[in-house]
Short mmCIF file of C-alpha atoms in Angstrom, two decimals:
data_model
loop_
_atom_site.label_atom_id
_atom_site.label_comp_id
_atom_site.label_asym_id
_atom_site.label_seq_id
_atom_site.Cartn_x
_atom_site.Cartn_y
_atom_site.Cartn_z
CA MET A 1 -102.39 -59.62 -65.52
CA LYS A 2 -100.44 -58.66 -68.55
CA LEU A 3 -102.78 -55.71 -69.22
CA LYS A 4 -102.58 -54.75 -65.58
CA SER A 5 -98.77 -54.79 -65.74
CA LYS A 6 -98.80 -52.71 -68.92
CA GLY A 7 -101.10 -50.16 -67.25
CA PHE A 8 -98.84 -49.95 -64.22
CA SER A 9 -95.81 -49.35 -66.47
CA ALA A 10 -97.61 -46.50 -68.21
CA ILE A 11 -98.43 -44.89 -64.87
CA LEU A 12 -94.82 -45.32 -63.71
CA LEU A 13 -93.56 -43.73 -66.94
CA ALA A 14 -95.86 -40.76 -66.48
CA VAL A 15 -94.65 -40.26 -62.91
CA CYS A 16 -91.02 -40.36 -64.07
CA ILE A 17 -91.71 -37.73 -66.74
CA LEU A 18 -93.32 -35.47 -64.14
CA LEU A 19 -90.35 -35.89 -61.79
CA VAL A 20 -87.88 -35.03 -64.57
CA LEU A 21 -89.87 -31.96 -65.57
CA SER A 22 -90.08 -30.89 -61.91
CA ALA A 23 -86.31 -31.31 -61.45
CA CYS A 24 -85.60 -29.28 -64.59
CA SER A 25 -87.86 -26.51 -63.34
CA SER A 26 -86.15 -26.56 -59.95
CA ASN A 27 -82.68 -26.40 -61.48
CA LYS A 28 -83.72 -23.54 -63.70
CA GLN A 29 -84.93 -21.56 -60.69
CA THR A 30 -81.69 -22.30 -58.82
CA ASP A 31 -79.57 -21.20 -61.75
CA THR A 32 -81.49 -17.97 -62.02
CA GLY A 33 -80.91 -17.28 -58.33
CA SER A 34 -77.19 -17.95 -58.59
CA ALA A 35 -76.83 -15.56 -61.47
CA GLY A 36 -78.61 -12.93 -59.46
CA SER A 37 -76.28 -13.28 -56.51
CA SER A 38 -73.17 -13.18 -58.67
CA ASN A 39 -73.77 -9.71 -60.03
CA ALA A 40 -75.16 -6.96 -57.87
CA ASN A 41 -76.01 -4.76 -60.81
CA GLN A 42 -77.80 -7.30 -62.95
CA GLY A 43 -79.01 -10.18 -60.83
CA SER A 44 -82.38 -11.08 -59.44
CA ASN A 45 -83.13 -13.59 -56.73
CA ALA A 46 -86.71 -13.57 -55.61
CA GLY A 47 -87.68 -15.30 -52.44
CA GLN A 48 -84.57 -14.38 -50.36
CA GLY A 49 -86.63 -12.68 -47.70
CA GLY A 50 -86.71 -9.23 -49.30
CA THR A 51 -88.85 -7.46 -51.84
CA ALA A 52 -89.87 -9.70 -54.73
CA GLY A 53 -87.13 -9.84 -57.35
CA LYS A 54 -84.46 -8.58 -54.95
CA ILE A 55 -81.94 -10.07 -52.60
CA THR A 56 -81.81 -8.72 -49.07
CA LEU A 57 -78.73 -7.27 -47.39
CA LYS A 58 -79.00 -6.18 -43.76
CA LEU A 59 -76.62 -3.49 -42.55
CA TRP A 60 -75.83 -2.42 -39.00
CA TYR A 61 -74.43 1.05 -38.30
CA TRP A 62 -74.72 3.84 -35.77
CA ASN A 63 -75.68 7.46 -36.21
CA GLY A 64 -72.78 9.31 -37.80
CA ALA A 65 -70.91 6.27 -39.13
CA ILE A 66 -72.08 7.03 -42.67
CA SER A 67 -74.45 9.62 -44.04
CA ASP A 68 -78.05 8.55 -44.51
CA SER A 69 -78.04 10.13 -47.97
CA THR A 70 -75.20 7.79 -48.99
CA ILE A 71 -77.24 4.79 -47.89
CA GLU A 72 -80.15 6.06 -49.97
CA ALA A 73 -77.76 6.48 -52.91
CA ALA A 74 -76.72 2.83 -52.51
CA LYS A 75 -80.35 1.74 -52.73
CA THR A 76 -80.62 3.57 -56.04
CA LYS A 77 -77.27 2.26 -57.27
CA PHE A 78 -78.27 -1.37 -56.64
CA PRO A 79 -81.92 -1.75 -57.66
CA ASN A 80 -81.79 -5.52 -57.29
CA ILE A 81 -80.78 -5.30 -53.61
CA ASP A 82 -83.16 -4.64 -50.75
CA LEU A 83 -80.70 -2.83 -48.49
CA GLN A 84 -82.12 -2.83 -44.98
CA ALA A 85 -80.00 -0.43 -42.92
CA GLU A 86 -80.56 -0.55 -39.17
CA LYS A 87 -79.23 2.30 -37.04
CA LEU A 88 -78.19 1.01 -33.59
CA PRO A 89 -76.98 2.79 -30.44
CA SER A 90 -73.24 3.43 -30.68
CA GLY A 91 -70.53 2.71 -28.14
CA ASP A 92 -70.25 -0.35 -25.93
CA ASP A 93 -73.82 -1.50 -26.62
CA TYR A 94 -73.06 -1.81 -30.34
CA LEU A 95 -69.79 -3.67 -29.77
CA THR A 96 -71.43 -6.05 -27.29
CA LYS A 97 -74.23 -6.83 -29.74
CA LEU A 98 -71.76 -7.48 -32.55
CA LYS A 99 -69.58 -9.76 -30.42
CA ALA A 100 -72.64 -11.70 -29.26
CA THR A 101 -73.58 -12.25 -32.89
CA LEU A 102 -70.08 -13.37 -33.82
CA VAL A 103 -69.79 -15.77 -30.90
CA GLY A 104 -73.36 -17.03 -30.80
CA GLY A 105 -74.03 -17.27 -34.52
CA GLY A 106 -77.66 -17.16 -35.62
CA ASP A 107 -79.28 -14.46 -37.66
CA GLY A 108 -76.98 -11.49 -38.04
CA PRO A 109 -76.55 -8.71 -40.54
CA ASP A 110 -74.70 -9.06 -43.82
CA ILE A 111 -72.77 -5.79 -43.44
CA VAL A 112 -71.54 -4.20 -40.20
CA ALA A 113 -69.94 -0.88 -39.35
CA MET A 114 -66.95 -1.11 -37.03
CA ASP A 115 -65.21 1.64 -35.09
CA SER A 116 -61.49 2.08 -34.47
CA TRP A 117 -61.68 -1.12 -32.40
CA VAL A 118 -61.72 -2.98 -35.71
CA THR A 119 -58.26 -4.40 -34.96
CA SER A 120 -59.67 -6.28 -31.98
CA MET A 121 -62.15 -7.92 -34.39
CA LEU A 122 -59.26 -9.64 -36.18
CA THR A 123 -59.53 -12.23 -33.41
CA TYR A 124 -62.81 -13.21 -35.05
CA LYS A 125 -61.57 -12.89 -38.63
CA ASP A 126 -63.01 -16.28 -39.60
CA ASN A 127 -66.45 -14.79 -38.98
CA PHE A 128 -65.80 -12.11 -41.59
CA VAL A 129 -65.57 -12.23 -45.36
CA ASN A 130 -61.97 -11.79 -46.51
CA LEU A 131 -62.45 -8.69 -48.63
CA TYR A 132 -59.20 -9.45 -50.47
CA ASP A 133 -61.03 -12.42 -51.98
CA GLN A 134 -63.63 -10.01 -53.37
CA GLY A 135 -61.11 -7.73 -55.08
CA ALA A 136 -60.24 -5.22 -52.34
CA ARG A 137 -56.58 -5.03 -53.39
CA ASP A 138 -57.73 -3.23 -56.54
CA ILE A 139 -58.79 -0.19 -54.49
CA GLN A 140 -56.20 -0.34 -51.68
CA SER A 141 -54.08 2.49 -53.09
CA GLN A 142 -57.01 4.92 -52.70
CA TYR A 143 -56.85 4.78 -48.88
CA LEU A 144 -54.43 5.92 -46.19
CA ASP A 145 -52.06 3.01 -45.67
CA TRP A 146 -52.06 3.18 -41.86
CA LYS A 147 -55.86 3.20 -41.80
CA TRP A 148 -56.14 0.27 -44.22
CA LYS A 149 -53.76 -1.88 -42.18
CA MET A 150 -55.90 -1.53 -39.05
CA ALA A 151 -58.40 -4.00 -40.57
CA ALA A 152 -55.81 -6.40 -42.02
CA THR A 153 -53.93 -9.28 -40.45
CA PRO A 154 -50.20 -8.66 -39.81
CA ASP A 155 -49.30 -10.75 -42.89
CA ASP A 156 -51.76 -8.66 -44.94
CA GLN A 157 -53.53 -11.76 -46.27
CA TYR A 158 -56.92 -11.21 -44.62
CA LEU A 159 -58.93 -7.98 -44.65
CA ILE A 160 -62.12 -7.66 -42.59
CA GLY A 161 -63.12 -4.07 -43.36
CA LEU A 162 -62.82 -1.14 -45.76
CA PRO A 163 -62.06 2.26 -44.18
CA ILE A 164 -64.73 4.93 -43.93
CA ASP A 165 -63.29 7.97 -42.17
CA VAL A 166 -60.33 8.99 -40.04
CA ALA A 167 -60.26 11.25 -36.99
CA PRO A 168 -57.01 13.23 -37.04
CA VAL A 169 -56.20 15.07 -33.83
CA VAL A 170 -55.56 18.82 -34.02
CA LEU A 171 -55.18 21.71 -31.59
CA TYR A 172 -58.36 23.75 -31.04
CA TYR A 173 -57.59 27.20 -29.64
CA ARG A 174 -59.10 30.62 -28.95
CA THR A 175 -57.30 33.00 -31.29
CA ASP A 176 -58.28 36.12 -29.33
CA LEU A 177 -56.96 34.77 -26.01
CA PHE A 178 -53.72 33.53 -27.57
CA GLN A 179 -53.24 36.99 -29.12
CA LYS A 180 -53.86 38.62 -25.73
CA ALA A 181 -51.14 36.41 -24.23
CA GLY A 182 -48.68 37.29 -26.98
CA VAL A 183 -48.09 33.69 -28.02
CA PRO A 184 -48.21 32.25 -31.57
CA SER A 185 -51.83 32.60 -32.69
CA THR A 186 -52.01 31.75 -36.37
CA PRO A 187 -52.23 28.12 -37.55
CA ALA A 188 -48.94 28.53 -39.42
CA ASP A 189 -47.09 30.08 -36.46
CA ILE A 190 -48.34 27.39 -34.10
CA ALA A 191 -47.31 24.64 -36.51
CA ASN A 192 -43.82 26.15 -36.75
CA GLN A 193 -43.28 27.26 -33.14
CA VAL A 194 -45.36 24.91 -30.96
CA LYS A 195 -44.03 21.56 -32.10
CA THR A 196 -43.46 19.70 -28.83
CA TRP A 197 -45.46 19.18 -25.67
CA ASP A 198 -42.95 21.31 -23.78
CA ASP A 199 -43.55 24.10 -26.32
CA TYR A 200 -47.28 23.77 -25.68
CA LEU A 201 -46.89 23.80 -21.90
CA ASN A 202 -44.85 27.02 -22.16
CA VAL A 203 -47.61 28.57 -24.28
CA LEU A 204 -50.24 27.43 -21.79
CA LYS A 205 -48.41 29.07 -18.89
CA LYS A 206 -48.35 32.43 -20.71
CA VAL A 207 -52.02 32.12 -21.70
CA LYS A 208 -52.96 31.22 -18.13
CA ASP A 209 -51.04 34.22 -16.74
CA ALA A 210 -52.61 36.62 -19.26
CA THR A 211 -56.19 35.32 -19.39
CA GLY A 212 -56.72 32.87 -16.54
CA SER A 213 -57.75 30.16 -19.01
CA THR A 214 -56.39 26.62 -19.27
CA THR A 215 -56.38 23.58 -21.52
CA GLY A 216 -58.53 20.46 -20.96
CA ASN A 217 -58.06 17.99 -18.11
CA LEU A 218 -55.28 15.51 -17.37
CA ALA A 219 -57.03 12.67 -19.17
CA ASP A 220 -57.31 14.76 -22.35
CA ILE A 221 -53.53 15.21 -22.43
CA PHE A 222 -52.86 11.56 -21.57
CA ASN A 223 -55.19 10.24 -24.30
CA THR A 224 -53.76 12.58 -26.93
CA ALA A 225 -50.19 11.59 -26.08
CA MET A 226 -51.12 7.89 -26.24
CA GLY A 227 -52.78 8.45 -29.61
CA GLN A 228 -49.50 9.80 -30.94
CA SER A 229 -47.60 6.63 -30.01
CA SER A 230 -47.01 3.44 -31.98
CA GLN A 231 -47.34 1.47 -28.73
CA ALA A 232 -50.25 1.18 -26.33
CA TYR A 233 -51.02 -1.21 -23.48
CA PHE A 234 -50.31 -4.65 -24.98
CA ASP A 235 -47.88 -5.86 -27.63
CA GLU A 236 -48.72 -8.08 -30.61
CA LYS A 237 -48.19 -11.20 -28.49
CA GLY A 238 -50.71 -10.03 -25.90
CA SER A 239 -48.11 -9.19 -23.26
CA TYR A 240 -48.93 -6.28 -20.98
CA ILE A 241 -46.69 -3.25 -21.55
CA GLY A 242 -48.88 -0.61 -19.93
CA ASP A 243 -46.42 -0.28 -17.05
CA GLN A 244 -43.52 0.64 -19.31
CA ALA A 245 -41.97 3.83 -20.68
CA VAL A 246 -44.53 4.86 -23.31
CA VAL A 247 -47.58 4.76 -21.06
CA LYS A 248 -45.70 6.09 -18.04
CA GLY A 249 -44.36 8.91 -20.20
CA ALA A 250 -47.88 9.94 -21.25
CA TYR A 251 -49.00 9.72 -17.60
CA ASP A 252 -46.07 11.86 -16.44
CA LEU A 253 -46.81 14.44 -19.16
CA ALA A 254 -50.39 14.81 -17.94
CA VAL A 255 -49.17 15.14 -14.34
CA LYS A 256 -46.58 17.73 -15.42
CA ALA A 257 -49.31 19.86 -17.03
CA TYR A 258 -51.41 19.55 -13.89
CA GLN A 259 -48.52 20.56 -11.63
CA ALA A 260 -47.91 23.58 -13.89
CA GLY A 261 -51.49 24.65 -13.18
CA VAL A 262 -52.58 24.69 -16.82
CA THR A 263 -55.22 21.92 -16.79
CA PHE A 264 -58.94 22.29 -16.10
CA PRO A 265 -60.31 20.29 -13.14
CA TYR A 266 -61.72 16.86 -14.03
CA THR A 267 -65.48 17.33 -14.31
CA ASN A 268 -68.54 16.26 -16.25
CA ASP A 269 -69.18 17.26 -19.86
CA THR A 270 -71.80 19.88 -18.95
CA GLU A 271 -69.42 21.81 -16.71
CA LYS A 272 -66.59 21.37 -19.20
CA ASN A 273 -68.71 22.73 -22.04
CA ALA A 274 -69.69 25.71 -19.91
CA ALA A 275 -65.98 26.36 -19.27
CA ILE A 276 -65.30 26.33 -23.00
CA ASN A 277 -68.17 28.71 -23.65
CA ASN A 278 -67.16 31.21 -20.97
CA GLY A 279 -63.46 31.26 -21.86
CA LYS A 280 -62.06 29.27 -18.94
CA ILE A 281 -60.77 26.67 -21.41
CA SER A 282 -58.96 28.37 -24.29
CA SER A 283 -57.40 25.37 -26.06
CA PHE A 284 -57.49 21.60 -26.18
CA THR A 285 -56.39 18.76 -28.41
CA GLY A 286 -59.21 16.88 -30.08
CA ALA A 287 -60.16 14.80 -33.10
CA SER A 288 -61.80 16.16 -36.24
CA TRP A 289 -65.23 15.10 -34.98
CA ALA A 290 -64.85 17.58 -32.09
CA VAL A 291 -65.79 20.37 -34.51
CA GLY A 292 -69.48 19.64 -34.02
CA ASP A 293 -69.08 19.17 -30.28
CA LEU A 294 -67.30 22.52 -29.92
CA ILE A 295 -69.89 24.40 -31.96
CA SER A 296 -72.65 22.92 -29.81
CA ALA A 297 -70.81 23.52 -26.53
CA ALA A 298 -69.72 27.11 -27.09
CA PRO A 299 -72.12 29.00 -29.36
CA GLY A 300 -71.18 32.25 -27.66
CA THR A 301 -67.61 32.02 -28.96
CA LYS A 302 -68.43 31.85 -32.66
CA GLY A 303 -65.67 33.28 -34.82
CA LYS A 304 -63.03 33.18 -32.06
CA TRP A 305 -61.60 29.70 -32.65
CA ASN A 306 -58.99 28.24 -35.01
CA ILE A 307 -57.39 24.84 -35.39
CA ALA A 308 -53.70 24.05 -35.88
CA TYR A 309 -51.32 21.11 -36.29
CA PRO A 310 -51.08 19.54 -32.82
CA PRO A 311 -48.07 19.63 -30.47
CA GLY A 312 -46.24 16.33 -30.17
CA GLY A 313 -47.15 15.08 -33.65
CA VAL A 314 -50.09 13.53 -35.41
CA GLY A 315 -52.55 11.18 -33.83
CA ASN A 316 -55.93 9.64 -34.46
CA GLN A 317 -58.95 9.15 -32.21
CA GLY A 318 -61.61 7.20 -34.04
CA GLY A 319 -62.73 6.53 -37.59
CA SER A 320 -64.85 3.65 -38.84
CA PHE A 321 -64.96 0.66 -41.22
CA PHE A 322 -67.50 -1.49 -43.04
CA GLY A 323 -67.10 -5.28 -43.19
CA ALA A 324 -69.22 -8.26 -44.24
CA LEU A 325 -69.99 -11.23 -42.00
CA LYS A 326 -69.10 -14.69 -43.26
CA SER A 327 -72.70 -15.77 -42.63
CA THR A 328 -73.95 -13.64 -45.52
CA LYS A 329 -75.34 -15.56 -48.49
CA HIS A 330 -74.21 -12.78 -50.79
CA PRO A 331 -70.55 -11.88 -50.10
CA LYS A 332 -69.93 -10.40 -53.55
CA GLU A 333 -72.99 -8.15 -53.40
CA ALA A 334 -72.12 -7.13 -49.84
CA TYR A 335 -68.63 -6.16 -50.98
CA GLU A 336 -69.98 -4.15 -53.91
CA VAL A 337 -72.29 -2.21 -51.59
CA ILE A 338 -69.46 -1.57 -49.10
CA LYS A 339 -67.14 -0.44 -51.88
CA PHE A 340 -69.78 2.02 -53.05
CA LEU A 341 -70.49 3.38 -49.55
CA VAL A 342 -66.79 4.09 -48.88
CA SER A 343 -65.90 5.34 -52.35
CA PRO A 344 -63.93 8.61 -52.36
CA GLU A 345 -66.90 10.48 -53.83
CA ASN A 346 -69.30 9.31 -51.13
CA LEU A 347 -66.80 10.02 -48.35
CA VAL A 348 -66.67 13.63 -49.55
CA THR A 349 -70.45 13.72 -49.20
CA ALA A 350 -70.21 12.44 -45.63
CA TYR A 351 -67.57 15.06 -44.78
CA LYS A 352 -69.72 17.87 -46.11
CA GLU A 353 -72.80 16.60 -44.26
CA PHE A 354 -71.39 16.01 -40.78
CA GLY A 355 -67.64 16.35 -40.74
CA ASN A 356 -66.35 12.78 -41.01
CA TYR A 357 -62.94 13.25 -42.56
CA PRO A 358 -62.33 10.87 -45.52
CA SER A 359 -59.75 8.09 -45.39
CA THR A 360 -58.99 8.68 -49.09
CA PRO A 361 -56.19 11.25 -49.46
CA GLU A 362 -56.83 11.68 -53.19
CA VAL A 363 -59.82 13.91 -52.35
CA TYR A 364 -58.01 16.18 -49.88
CA THR A 365 -57.07 18.77 -52.50
CA LYS A 366 -60.36 18.76 -54.37
CA PRO A 367 -62.31 22.05 -54.40
CA GLU A 368 -65.36 20.40 -52.82
CA MET A 369 -63.27 19.59 -49.74
CA VAL A 370 -62.77 23.28 -48.89
CA ASN A 371 -64.50 23.76 -45.56
CA LYS A 372 -64.49 27.41 -44.51
CA ASN A 373 -66.37 27.58 -41.25
CA GLU A 374 -67.71 30.82 -39.74
CA PHE A 375 -67.31 29.42 -36.23
CA PHE A 376 -63.57 29.21 -36.94
CA GLY A 377 -63.27 32.65 -38.51
CA ASN A 378 -63.78 31.21 -42.01
CA GLN A 379 -60.61 29.11 -41.70
CA ASP A 380 -60.47 26.22 -44.18
CA LEU A 381 -60.40 23.34 -41.70
CA SER A 382 -59.58 20.77 -44.37
CA GLU A 383 -56.03 22.06 -44.82
CA VAL A 384 -55.14 21.25 -41.21
CA PHE A 385 -57.03 17.95 -41.10
CA ALA A 386 -55.30 16.80 -44.30
CA ALA A 387 -51.85 17.46 -42.84
CA ALA A 388 -52.77 15.79 -39.53
CA ALA A 389 -54.30 12.71 -41.19
CA LYS A 390 -51.09 11.60 -42.83
CA ASP A 391 -48.34 9.51 -41.23
CA VAL A 392 -50.40 8.56 -38.19
CA LYS A 393 -48.79 5.90 -36.01
CA VAL A 394 -51.15 3.09 -35.11
CA ALA A 395 -50.62 1.10 -31.93
CA HIS A 396 -51.66 -2.51 -31.47
CA VAL A 397 -55.23 -2.76 -30.17
CA ASP A 398 -56.22 -5.30 -27.53
CA PRO A 399 -59.69 -6.10 -26.13
CA ARG A 400 -58.33 -5.32 -22.65
CA ASP A 401 -57.28 -1.77 -23.58
CA ASP A 402 -60.40 -0.17 -22.11
CA MET A 403 -59.83 -1.83 -18.75
CA VAL A 404 -56.27 -0.47 -18.57
CA ARG A 405 -57.24 2.97 -19.87
CA THR A 406 -59.99 3.25 -17.28
CA ALA A 407 -57.64 2.32 -14.43
CA ILE A 408 -55.06 4.91 -15.48
CA THR A 409 -57.72 7.57 -16.03
CA ASP A 410 -58.98 6.87 -12.51
CA ALA A 411 -55.42 7.43 -11.29
CA LEU A 412 -55.28 10.79 -13.07
CA VAL A 413 -58.60 11.77 -11.50
CA ALA A 414 -57.08 10.89 -8.11
CA VAL A 415 -54.10 13.13 -8.91
CA ASP A 416 -56.56 15.90 -9.77
CA LYS A 417 -57.95 15.42 -6.26
CA LYS A 418 -54.51 15.91 -4.68
CA GLN A 419 -53.34 12.29 -4.43
CA ASP A 420 -49.62 11.68 -4.84
CA PRO A 421 -49.02 10.91 -8.57
CA GLU A 422 -46.60 8.00 -7.96
CA LYS A 423 -48.93 6.37 -5.42
CA ALA A 424 -51.86 6.76 -7.85
CA TRP A 425 -49.77 5.16 -10.62
CA LYS A 426 -48.75 2.21 -8.44
CA ASP A 427 -52.32 1.70 -7.26
CA ALA A 428 -53.51 1.67 -10.86
CA GLN A 429 -50.88 -0.90 -11.86
CA THR A 430 -51.82 -3.11 -8.92
CA LYS A 431 -55.48 -2.93 -9.94
CA ILE A 432 -54.61 -3.76 -13.57
CA GLN A 433 -52.44 -6.74 -12.63
CA ARG A 434 -55.19 -8.06 -10.37
CA GLN A 435 -57.73 -7.92 -13.22
CA LEU A 436 -55.29 -9.45 -15.71
CA SER A 437 -54.75 -12.40 -13.38
CA HIS A 438 -58.43 -13.37 -13.43
#
């Protein structure tokens, strides 16, 4: 019995030694993994679902949000990260998918691109990594202040995204047709002599009389005017203000242009592009990304266009961000990748590849930003975009903005089809109030 007890003790001792050794081994593996996740440039964390020896970061974006070459550069920059970038359809489908992930939880990406609706994502800020906690204040001064604040809470204590690009609005115009009408036709003359919307309407009347051409449709004017305002459809408390002076003023401006006979009929993009190509539309206000659209729409007008500082002041229509979801296991690495993707140097690359204008003003005067385009008579487009990108006023964004904007656009379409403007406005407001009451 005594021998039996002694043998049992020996077995028990051996088991304990094995358990201790196993625990030490396990702790060692855990420590190694933690070190890997704390430093994107040096770490290693095998078994995280990616390539052996790497951690995995999944990234959602859409075509044009960031250049593919910049993503490839990030893979080289961070050899210990398996960066899996997934290009998704843009627009409402992307936003719906992102919201479903935020609300439903489950497997989502580590990094997400966000469009100018980023402010509406502040409602879900607890689902995002606070990039201030990762050191974002150290690079804040590199970016346009108004753009940076779009992804920050009003008290500037929580940041859900770093800016990628901006989309300053400028005036696109046919130089030859403006010259024929005897109106200001150089970018400098337009900037100095066509400062207000009334100035622009007077120019449009002369161009219409001399050439028969017009500007875009009523909705184009309304959207540009709204983009120049520091107020939109809802205030910071969520109260509806889309029936007040700012929105009504933009609506009345569009109607005024229509009644002056200087707007193009509301139509589909194909017919509108044809009108641009055949000279029926000789000017319009549009964001920087419209450069590519114009070149595609009107190849027969190459060399006849210029851009100028817009009437009514600066505005912005678009521009993206990158943020990290709180569900990521690697917030520091995600931040380091985001910081690299939106660095001033990489934003210059994106601008040169497909025209996304950087959100980092320090690069605006660099030689590599010179963008002389044959389609625009070899004008350096960057000079105008740089001037238009500064001092943009940003209105509060609300998830219900699209519903209101659609209702008012429908009213402008009705005006274009001869409906009384005041009746169309009242009908739109009734429709909006009915939907807000649900």
